[in-house]
Coordinates of C-alpha atoms in Angstrom, one line a residue:
M128 CA 71.8 -34.5 -76.5
A129 CA 73.5 -36.4 -79.3
T130 CA 73.7 -40.4 -78.3
E131 CA 76.9 -41.9 -78.2
Q132 CA 78.2 -43.6 -81.2
A133 CA 81.2 -45.9 -79.9
E134 CA 79.6 -49.5 -79.7
C135 CA 80.1 -50.1 -76.0
G136 CA 78.8 -54.2 -76.8
K137 CA 78.4 -57.4 -78.9
L138 CA 81.8 -58.7 -77.8
E139 CA 80.9 -62.1 -78.4
T140 CA 80.1 -61.4 -82.1
Y141 CA 82.9 -59.2 -82.7
L142 CA 85.4 -61.7 -81.3
Q143 CA 84.0 -64.5 -83.6
T144 CA 85.2 -62.6 -86.5
L145 CA 88.7 -61.1 -84.7
G146 CA 89.3 -65.0 -83.4
H147 CA 89.0 -66.3 -87.1
T148 CA 90.9 -63.9 -88.8
L149 CA 93.9 -63.8 -86.0
D150 CA 93.9 -67.8 -86.1
R151 CA 94.5 -67.2 -90.0
F152 CA 97.3 -64.9 -89.0
L153 CA 99.1 -67.4 -86.9
T154 CA 99.6 -69.7 -89.5
F155 CA 101.9 -67.2 -90.9
Q156 CA 101.2 -68.4 -94.4
H157 CA 100.8 -64.5 -95.5
P158 CA 103.0 -62.5 -97.7
D159 CA 105.2 -60.3 -95.5
A160 CA 103.6 -56.8 -94.9
M161 CA 106.1 -54.8 -97.3
H162 CA 105.0 -57.2 -100.2
E163 CA 102.1 -54.8 -101.1
P164 CA 102.4 -51.9 -98.8
A165 CA 100.8 -49.6 -101.2
R166 CA 97.5 -51.8 -100.9
W167 CA 97.0 -51.2 -97.1
R168 CA 98.3 -48.1 -96.9
A169 CA 95.9 -46.7 -99.3
V170 CA 93.3 -47.7 -97.0
L171 CA 94.9 -46.9 -93.7
E172 CA 97.2 -43.2 -94.5
R173 CA 93.7 -41.4 -94.5
P174 CA 92.9 -38.1 -93.0
L175 CA 91.3 -37.2 -89.6
P176 CA 87.5 -38.5 -90.6
A177 CA 84.7 -36.1 -89.4
F178 CA 82.0 -38.8 -89.0
G179 CA 83.2 -42.1 -88.3
I180 CA 82.6 -45.5 -90.2
G181 CA 80.8 -47.6 -87.4
V182 CA 82.4 -50.8 -85.6
D183 CA 81.2 -53.0 -88.2
A184 CA 83.3 -50.9 -91.5
V185 CA 86.2 -50.8 -88.6
M186 CA 86.1 -55.1 -88.2
E187 CA 86.2 -55.1 -92.2
E188 CA 89.2 -52.8 -92.5
M189 CA 90.7 -54.4 -89.5
T190 CA 90.5 -58.2 -90.5
R191 CA 91.1 -57.5 -94.7
Y192 CA 94.3 -54.6 -93.9
L193 CA 95.5 -54.4 -90.8
I194 CA 95.8 -58.3 -89.1
P195 CA 97.2 -59.8 -92.4
N196 CA 99.8 -57.3 -92.3
G197 CA 100.9 -57.1 -89.0
S198 CA 104.6 -58.0 -87.7
A199 CA 106.6 -61.1 -88.3
I200 CA 107.7 -61.2 -84.5
P201 CA 105.5 -63.8 -83.9
N202 CA 106.4 -66.0 -86.5
P203 CA 108.5 -69.3 -84.9
G204 CA 111.4 -68.2 -87.1
C205 CA 111.7 -64.9 -86.1
T206 CA 114.3 -65.3 -83.4
A207 CA 115.5 -61.5 -84.0
F208 CA 114.2 -60.4 -80.5
I209 CA 113.6 -61.5 -77.0
T210 CA 110.0 -60.2 -77.5
T211 CA 108.0 -62.8 -79.3
G212 CA 104.1 -63.0 -79.7
A213 CA 102.0 -63.6 -77.0
T214 CA 100.7 -67.5 -76.4
T215 CA 96.8 -67.4 -76.4
V216 CA 95.9 -67.9 -72.6
G217 CA 98.0 -64.5 -72.5
A218 CA 95.9 -62.7 -75.3
L219 CA 93.0 -63.4 -73.7
A220 CA 93.6 -62.4 -69.9
T221 CA 95.0 -59.2 -71.3
L222 CA 91.2 -58.8 -73.1
A223 CA 89.7 -59.8 -70.0
G224 CA 91.5 -57.4 -68.1
A225 CA 91.2 -54.5 -70.5
V226 CA 87.0 -54.9 -70.7
A227 CA 86.6 -55.9 -66.9
S228 CA 89.3 -54.3 -65.2
P229 CA 91.0 -51.8 -66.8
Q230 CA 93.3 -50.3 -63.8
R231 CA 95.0 -52.2 -61.2
L232 CA 93.1 -50.6 -58.7
S233 CA 90.1 -51.6 -56.2
L234 CA 89.3 -54.7 -54.5
N235 CA 88.6 -56.9 -56.9
A236 CA 89.7 -60.1 -58.2
F237 CA 92.4 -58.4 -60.8
N238 CA 93.5 -56.6 -58.2
F239 CA 94.1 -59.8 -56.2
L240 CA 96.0 -61.2 -58.8
E241 CA 98.7 -58.4 -58.7
E242 CA 99.9 -59.7 -55.4
Q243 CA 99.1 -63.3 -55.8
S244 CA 101.2 -63.8 -59.5
L245 CA 103.8 -61.7 -58.3
E246 CA 104.5 -64.0 -55.5
W247 CA 104.0 -67.2 -58.0
L248 CA 107.0 -65.1 -59.7
A249 CA 109.0 -65.1 -56.8
E250 CA 108.7 -68.2 -55.8
L251 CA 109.4 -69.8 -59.5
L252 CA 112.4 -67.9 -60.0
Q253 CA 113.8 -68.5 -56.4
L254 CA 114.1 -65.1 -54.9
P255 CA 114.2 -64.5 -51.4
P256 CA 111.4 -65.0 -49.7
A257 CA 110.8 -61.8 -48.3
M258 CA 111.5 -60.0 -52.2
K259 CA 108.1 -57.8 -53.1
G260 CA 107.4 -57.0 -56.1
L261 CA 105.8 -54.8 -58.6
Y262 CA 104.4 -55.0 -62.1
S263 CA 105.7 -52.1 -65.0
S264 CA 105.5 -52.0 -68.5
G265 CA 109.1 -53.7 -69.4
G266 CA 112.7 -54.4 -68.1
S267 CA 113.4 -50.4 -69.1
V268 CA 110.9 -49.4 -66.3
A269 CA 111.1 -52.3 -64.1
N270 CA 115.1 -51.1 -64.0
L271 CA 113.9 -47.4 -63.4
V272 CA 112.3 -48.7 -60.5
A273 CA 114.7 -50.8 -59.0
L274 CA 117.7 -48.2 -59.3
G275 CA 115.1 -45.7 -57.9
A276 CA 114.7 -48.2 -54.9
A277 CA 118.9 -48.1 -54.8
R278 CA 119.0 -44.1 -54.9
Q279 CA 116.7 -43.8 -52.5
H280 CA 118.6 -46.2 -49.8
A281 CA 121.7 -45.1 -50.7
F282 CA 120.8 -41.3 -50.3
E283 CA 119.1 -42.2 -46.8
T284 CA 122.2 -43.6 -45.7
V285 CA 123.9 -40.2 -45.7
G286 CA 121.3 -38.4 -44.6
I287 CA 119.3 -36.9 -48.0
D288 CA 116.1 -37.7 -49.1
P289 CA 116.1 -37.9 -53.0
A290 CA 113.1 -38.3 -53.9
R291 CA 111.8 -35.4 -51.7
H292 CA 114.7 -32.9 -51.8
G293 CA 117.0 -34.3 -54.8
V294 CA 120.1 -35.4 -55.3
R295 CA 123.2 -33.7 -54.0
G296 CA 126.3 -34.7 -54.7
A297 CA 128.3 -37.0 -57.1
A298 CA 126.5 -40.6 -57.3
R299 CA 128.2 -43.8 -58.7
L300 CA 126.7 -47.3 -60.6
Y301 CA 128.8 -49.9 -61.3
A302 CA 127.6 -52.0 -64.7
S303 CA 129.5 -54.2 -67.1
S304 CA 129.6 -53.1 -70.8
A305 CA 127.5 -55.6 -71.8
S306 CA 125.1 -54.2 -69.4
H307 CA 121.7 -53.0 -70.9
H308 CA 121.2 -49.2 -72.0
S309 CA 118.3 -49.0 -70.0
I310 CA 120.7 -48.7 -66.9
R311 CA 121.9 -45.3 -68.1
R312 CA 119.3 -44.0 -69.2
A313 CA 117.8 -44.9 -66.0
A314 CA 120.4 -43.0 -64.5
A315 CA 119.7 -40.2 -66.5
V316 CA 116.2 -40.1 -65.2
L317 CA 117.1 -40.5 -61.8
G318 CA 119.2 -37.4 -61.8
L319 CA 122.3 -39.1 -61.3
G320 CA 123.6 -38.7 -65.0
R321 CA 124.9 -41.2 -67.5
D322 CA 128.4 -40.3 -66.4
A323 CA 127.9 -41.7 -63.2
V324 CA 127.6 -45.1 -64.8
V325 CA 131.3 -46.5 -64.4
T326 CA 131.7 -49.6 -66.7
I327 CA 133.5 -52.5 -65.5
A328 CA 135.4 -54.4 -68.2
T329 CA 134.0 -58.2 -69.2
D330 CA 135.8 -61.1 -70.1
A331 CA 136.0 -62.9 -73.4
E332 CA 132.5 -64.4 -72.8
G333 CA 130.8 -60.9 -71.9
R334 CA 130.8 -61.6 -68.1
M335 CA 131.6 -58.8 -65.6
I336 CA 135.0 -59.5 -64.2
P337 CA 135.1 -59.3 -60.5
A338 CA 138.6 -58.2 -59.8
A339 CA 138.0 -55.5 -62.2
L340 CA 134.9 -54.4 -60.1
E341 CA 136.9 -54.7 -57.0
Q342 CA 139.5 -52.4 -58.2
Q343 CA 137.0 -50.2 -59.2
L344 CA 135.6 -49.6 -56.0
E345 CA 138.7 -49.4 -54.3
R346 CA 139.5 -46.3 -56.3
D347 CA 136.4 -44.8 -55.3
R348 CA 136.4 -45.6 -52.0
D349 CA 137.6 -42.4 -50.6
Q350 CA 136.0 -40.2 -53.2
A351 CA 133.5 -37.4 -52.3
M352 CA 130.7 -40.0 -53.9
V353 CA 127.5 -42.0 -52.9
P354 CA 127.6 -45.2 -54.4
V355 CA 124.4 -46.2 -55.4
A356 CA 124.0 -49.5 -56.6
V357 CA 126.0 -52.7 -58.7
V358 CA 124.5 -54.1 -61.4
A359 CA 125.0 -57.3 -62.5
N360 CA 123.7 -59.3 -65.5
A361 CA 121.6 -63.0 -65.4
G362 CA 121.8 -63.4 -69.1
T363 CA 122.7 -60.4 -71.3
T364 CA 120.5 -59.5 -74.4
D365 CA 123.6 -59.6 -76.8
T366 CA 124.8 -63.2 -76.1
G367 CA 123.0 -64.4 -73.0
A368 CA 125.8 -64.2 -70.8
I369 CA 125.4 -64.4 -67.1
D370 CA 127.9 -62.6 -64.6
P371 CA 129.3 -64.8 -61.6
L372 CA 126.3 -63.0 -59.0
Q373 CA 127.8 -64.6 -56.2
A374 CA 131.5 -63.2 -56.3
I375 CA 129.6 -59.7 -57.3
G376 CA 127.2 -59.9 -54.8
T377 CA 129.5 -60.6 -52.3
L378 CA 131.9 -57.5 -53.4
A379 CA 128.5 -55.0 -53.2
H380 CA 127.7 -56.5 -49.9
R381 CA 131.2 -56.0 -48.7
Y382 CA 131.3 -52.3 -49.9
A383 CA 127.8 -52.0 -48.4
I384 CA 126.3 -51.1 -51.8
W385 CA 123.3 -52.0 -53.3
F386 CA 122.8 -55.2 -55.7
H387 CA 120.9 -55.2 -58.4
V388 CA 120.4 -58.4 -61.0
D389 CA 119.1 -57.7 -64.4
G390 CA 117.0 -60.8 -65.5
A391 CA 114.9 -59.3 -68.0
Y392 CA 115.7 -62.4 -70.1
G393 CA 117.6 -64.6 -68.3
L394 CA 116.5 -64.9 -64.8
P395 CA 113.7 -68.1 -66.2
G396 CA 117.1 -69.5 -67.1
I397 CA 117.5 -70.7 -63.8
L398 CA 114.7 -73.7 -64.0
D399 CA 116.8 -75.0 -66.3
P400 CA 119.4 -77.8 -64.7
E401 CA 121.9 -77.4 -67.1
V402 CA 122.9 -73.9 -65.7
S403 CA 121.1 -73.6 -62.4
P404 CA 124.3 -73.5 -60.6
L405 CA 125.4 -70.0 -62.7
Y406 CA 122.4 -68.3 -60.5
A407 CA 124.5 -69.0 -57.2
G408 CA 124.3 -65.7 -55.4
L409 CA 121.0 -64.4 -56.7
E410 CA 120.4 -65.2 -52.9
L411 CA 122.6 -61.8 -52.4
A412 CA 120.5 -59.5 -54.3
D413 CA 118.5 -56.3 -53.5
S414 CA 116.6 -56.1 -56.4
V415 CA 115.9 -58.4 -59.2
I416 CA 114.0 -57.8 -62.4
V417 CA 112.3 -59.8 -65.0
D418 CA 110.1 -59.5 -68.3
P419 CA 107.0 -61.9 -68.3
H420 CA 107.1 -60.7 -71.9
K421 CA 109.9 -62.6 -73.1
W422 CA 110.1 -66.3 -72.1
L423 CA 106.5 -66.3 -70.1
G424 CA 104.7 -65.5 -73.5
A425 CA 102.6 -62.6 -72.1
P426 CA 101.9 -59.9 -74.2
V427 CA 104.4 -57.1 -74.7
G428 CA 104.4 -54.5 -71.8
I429 CA 104.6 -56.5 -68.5
G430 CA 108.0 -56.0 -66.6
A431 CA 108.5 -57.1 -63.3
T432 CA 110.5 -55.6 -59.9
F433 CA 111.4 -57.5 -57.1
V434 CA 112.9 -55.4 -53.8
R435 CA 113.9 -56.8 -50.3
D436 CA 112.0 -53.8 -49.1
R437 CA 109.1 -52.9 -50.9
A438 CA 108.7 -49.5 -48.3
L439 CA 111.6 -47.8 -50.3
L440 CA 109.7 -47.8 -53.6
Q441 CA 107.2 -46.2 -51.7
R442 CA 109.3 -43.5 -50.2
A443 CA 110.9 -43.4 -53.8
F444 CA 108.2 -43.0 -55.8
T445 CA 105.0 -41.8 -53.8
Q446 CA 102.8 -39.5 -55.7
E447 CA 101.4 -38.5 -52.4
A448 CA 97.7 -38.0 -51.3
S449 CA 95.1 -36.7 -53.7
S450 CA 92.0 -35.2 -52.6
Y451 CA 89.6 -37.1 -54.9
L452 CA 90.9 -40.3 -53.6
E453 CA 89.4 -42.0 -50.6
R454 CA 91.8 -44.2 -49.1
A455 CA 90.1 -44.8 -45.5
C456 CA 88.9 -48.3 -45.5
T457 CA 90.9 -51.0 -45.5
Q458 CA 90.3 -54.7 -47.0
E459 CA 89.0 -56.0 -43.6
T460 CA 86.5 -53.8 -43.2
A461 CA 85.5 -53.0 -46.9
Q462 CA 81.9 -54.0 -48.0
H463 CA 82.2 -52.9 -51.5
S464 CA 85.3 -53.5 -53.9
M465 CA 85.7 -49.7 -54.2
D466 CA 85.8 -49.0 -50.8
S467 CA 89.4 -48.7 -51.2
L468 CA 91.9 -48.9 -53.8
G469 CA 93.7 -51.8 -52.7
I470 CA 97.7 -51.9 -52.4
P471 CA 99.0 -48.8 -53.6
Y472 CA 101.1 -49.9 -56.7
S473 CA 100.7 -46.5 -58.1
D474 CA 103.0 -45.5 -55.0
F475 CA 105.8 -48.4 -55.6
G476 CA 106.9 -47.0 -59.5
V477 CA 106.2 -44.0 -61.9
E478 CA 103.1 -45.6 -63.2
L479 CA 99.8 -44.3 -61.9
S480 CA 97.0 -45.7 -64.9
A481 CA 98.3 -49.2 -65.5
P482 CA 96.7 -52.4 -66.9
S483 CA 96.1 -55.6 -64.7
R484 CA 98.8 -57.0 -66.0
G485 CA 99.1 -60.0 -62.8
A486 CA 96.0 -61.4 -64.1
V487 CA 97.8 -62.3 -67.6
V488 CA 100.9 -63.6 -65.7
W489 CA 98.2 -65.6 -63.4
A490 CA 96.6 -67.4 -66.3
L491 CA 100.2 -68.3 -68.2
L492 CA 101.2 -69.8 -64.9
R493 CA 97.6 -71.5 -64.4
E494 CA 98.1 -72.9 -68.1
I495 CA 101.5 -74.6 -67.9
G496 CA 102.7 -74.6 -64.1
A497 CA 106.2 -74.4 -63.3
G498 CA 107.0 -77.8 -65.2
G499 CA 105.7 -76.2 -68.3
L500 CA 107.6 -73.6 -68.4
R501 CA 111.0 -74.9 -67.3
A502 CA 110.2 -77.8 -70.4
R503 CA 110.2 -74.6 -72.8
I504 CA 113.3 -73.3 -71.2
R505 CA 115.1 -76.3 -71.6
R506 CA 114.0 -76.5 -75.2
H507 CA 115.4 -73.5 -76.2
N508 CA 118.6 -73.5 -73.9
A509 CA 119.2 -77.1 -75.9
M510 CA 118.4 -75.5 -79.1
A511 CA 121.4 -73.0 -78.5
R512 CA 123.8 -75.8 -77.9
Q513 CA 122.8 -77.8 -80.1
L514 CA 123.0 -75.5 -82.7
A515 CA 126.7 -74.6 -81.6
E516 CA 127.5 -78.4 -82.0
R517 CA 126.3 -78.6 -85.4
A518 CA 128.2 -75.1 -86.3
D519 CA 131.3 -76.8 -84.5
A520 CA 131.1 -79.9 -86.8
H521 CA 130.5 -78.0 -89.9
P522 CA 133.9 -76.2 -91.7
D523 CA 131.8 -73.5 -92.9
L524 CA 130.3 -72.2 -89.8
E525 CA 132.1 -71.1 -86.5
V526 CA 130.8 -70.5 -82.9
L527 CA 131.7 -67.3 -81.5
Q528 CA 130.4 -67.3 -78.2
R529 CA 129.4 -70.8 -76.6
P530 CA 125.8 -70.6 -75.5
T531 CA 124.8 -70.1 -72.1
L532 CA 121.0 -69.9 -72.6
S533 CA 119.4 -69.6 -76.0
I534 CA 121.0 -67.4 -77.8
C535 CA 123.9 -68.6 -80.1
C536 CA 126.4 -66.4 -81.8
F537 CA 128.0 -68.5 -84.8
R538 CA 128.8 -67.2 -88.5
Y539 CA 129.7 -68.4 -91.5
V540 CA 133.1 -68.7 -92.8
N541 CA 134.9 -69.0 -96.1
A542 CA 138.8 -69.0 -95.8
A543 CA 138.9 -67.0 -99.6
Y544 CA 136.1 -64.4 -98.5
P545 CA 138.0 -61.0 -97.7
D546 CA 135.1 -59.8 -95.7
L547 CA 133.6 -62.1 -93.3
D548 CA 131.6 -59.6 -91.5
A549 CA 130.1 -58.6 -95.2
L550 CA 129.4 -61.7 -96.0
N551 CA 127.4 -62.5 -92.8
A552 CA 125.8 -59.2 -92.7
R553 CA 124.6 -60.2 -96.8
I554 CA 123.5 -63.6 -95.4
H555 CA 121.7 -62.0 -92.6
R556 CA 120.0 -59.6 -94.6
A557 CA 119.0 -62.4 -97.4
L558 CA 117.5 -64.4 -94.5
V559 CA 115.0 -61.8 -93.4
R560 CA 113.9 -60.9 -96.6
Q561 CA 113.1 -64.4 -97.5
G562 CA 111.4 -64.6 -93.9
R563 CA 111.5 -68.0 -93.2
H564 CA 114.0 -67.4 -90.2
I565 CA 114.8 -64.1 -89.2
P566 CA 117.8 -64.2 -86.2
S567 CA 119.5 -60.7 -85.5
T568 CA 123.1 -59.7 -85.7
T569 CA 125.6 -58.7 -82.8
V570 CA 129.2 -58.1 -82.5
V571 CA 131.1 -60.7 -80.4
N572 CA 134.4 -59.6 -79.7
G573 CA 135.2 -57.5 -82.7
R574 CA 133.6 -60.1 -85.6
L575 CA 129.9 -59.7 -86.6
A576 CA 127.6 -62.8 -85.6
I577 CA 124.7 -64.4 -86.6
R578 CA 122.5 -64.3 -83.5
P579 CA 119.5 -66.3 -82.9
C580 CA 117.4 -66.3 -79.9
F581 CA 115.1 -69.3 -79.1
L582 CA 112.5 -67.7 -76.7
G583 CA 108.6 -67.8 -78.5
A584 CA 106.5 -70.9 -77.2
R585 CA 105.9 -71.6 -80.9
T586 CA 109.4 -72.1 -82.0
G587 CA 111.0 -75.7 -81.3
P588 CA 113.6 -77.6 -82.9
D589 CA 113.2 -77.5 -86.1
Q590 CA 113.7 -73.7 -86.5
A591 CA 117.2 -74.1 -85.2
Q592 CA 117.7 -76.9 -88.0
A593 CA 116.3 -75.0 -90.8
L594 CA 118.1 -72.1 -89.9
V595 CA 121.3 -73.5 -90.2
D596 CA 120.7 -75.3 -93.6
E597 CA 119.4 -71.7 -94.7
V598 CA 122.6 -70.1 -93.7
L599 CA 124.8 -72.8 -95.3
A600 CA 122.7 -72.5 -98.6
L601 CA 122.5 -68.8 -98.6
G602 CA 126.5 -68.8 -97.6
A603 CA 127.6 -71.4 -100.4
R604 CA 125.5 -69.2 -102.4
F605 CA 127.2 -66.0 -102.2
T606 CA 130.6 -67.9 -102.0
Q607 CA 129.8 -69.0 -105.5
G608 CA 130.7 -72.4 -103.9
P609 CA 127.8 -75.6 -104.5
E610 CA 124.9 -75.7 -102.6
P611 CA 126.1 -77.6 -98.9
D612 CA 124.3 -81.0 -98.1
T613 CA 122.0 -80.7 -95.3
H614 CA 120.3 -83.8 -95.6
N615 CA 123.0 -85.2 -93.3
S616 CA 122.8 -83.2 -90.8
G617 CA 121.2 -85.5 -87.8
T618 CA 118.2 -85.1 -85.5
M619 CA 117.9 -83.3 -82.4
P620 CA 117.8 -85.7 -79.1
D621 CA 114.9 -85.7 -77.3
I622 CA 115.6 -82.7 -75.1
E623 CA 112.3 -82.6 -72.5
R624 CA 113.8 -85.6 -70.7

């Protein structure tokens, strides 16, 4: 019988090499992956190997060709996405779980931290004490799980078990035009249909208009349909706008409709005293989501759903009993970690096999605590506000939407230039290719905006200032004007006070 060819040990040896290479990558002194793509593609783009090359040769290829040609996303100047590079402890905890607890099952320390860290998150983000959580792969699945609970609740109210018997009749989900596209996808996957999502108008700042919601609810009151949920945003992905949660939640309760708050990006903003009053009404929510792989600095692949009644999740998503999984022992009678599977998270969502995500969140919060996360959020929000202040003061810049959280939507302006959208698109593409500052763009009230989102633990105030300097320099070059004076831009005040 052939022996196993895969190396299953010697982690200390290989992690030293890997850690050295990753630390060099994190200096961000290397060229972009597209600088000489033929070099690494020649090594990586090969046929399926009939015979392996062994772990040492694989490590050689990883350190020479794979890691140095990785993503620009961890770069502190990359502000394009609402995900970022993991912090050190988040990456280490992920690796620890991959080796020591590859599933979130059984009565071990990793399984214990699933629930412990969810309770910490709920307390940190000021959720109602009764709310219980579940980890999933990110905000899209977190929204799906939350709306699955809403669907279960809504149809049970009219005497139907949708998880068992299917959806019957028309349904309605109410969400603003600024809601994340995962809301429509969740409606499709849950059998409600994308057309079940009714779009509610927003104001000039991208916030749902409660009066428009109420008018729609009144129109639908006597229709033969099941109202499933009202979805509000606690920080939109486009601009960081926070819907008026108090007014929307009050309406949802008055009409006896599930109230869901999508806080995948923006919910941690509640820790910033400058904006925390905007979260009034969060206590009315029946479900809330947040992504630790955004502001908390976890590796991508961790979202969290919180609901008032986790039994609804079990009724909505249970896979029912499997003959090969014994559940007879309780935690009180167990004498071995495999005497029980622990809390049945696999019955609360769509994943059966899932990593131990709770240990990652636990490690992140143990490292910096609530105070460290609050300081990070305040720093990033202040950066967006200060960028807006500098843009207000400069004749060649324009703020298209006032920052609420850590997103600032602004653009370069020149009265003589015929197409400002095209100009700013050109500036943005030049920024990306220069590689020092990589924001995204969005459209605000019909106008193209340059959109940095300050989020990563490595991102500090100098990135905001340098981004503006580069936008001004590029704008001046593309409009044939003189290079702007960026030396008198002032300094950012101490944002930790």
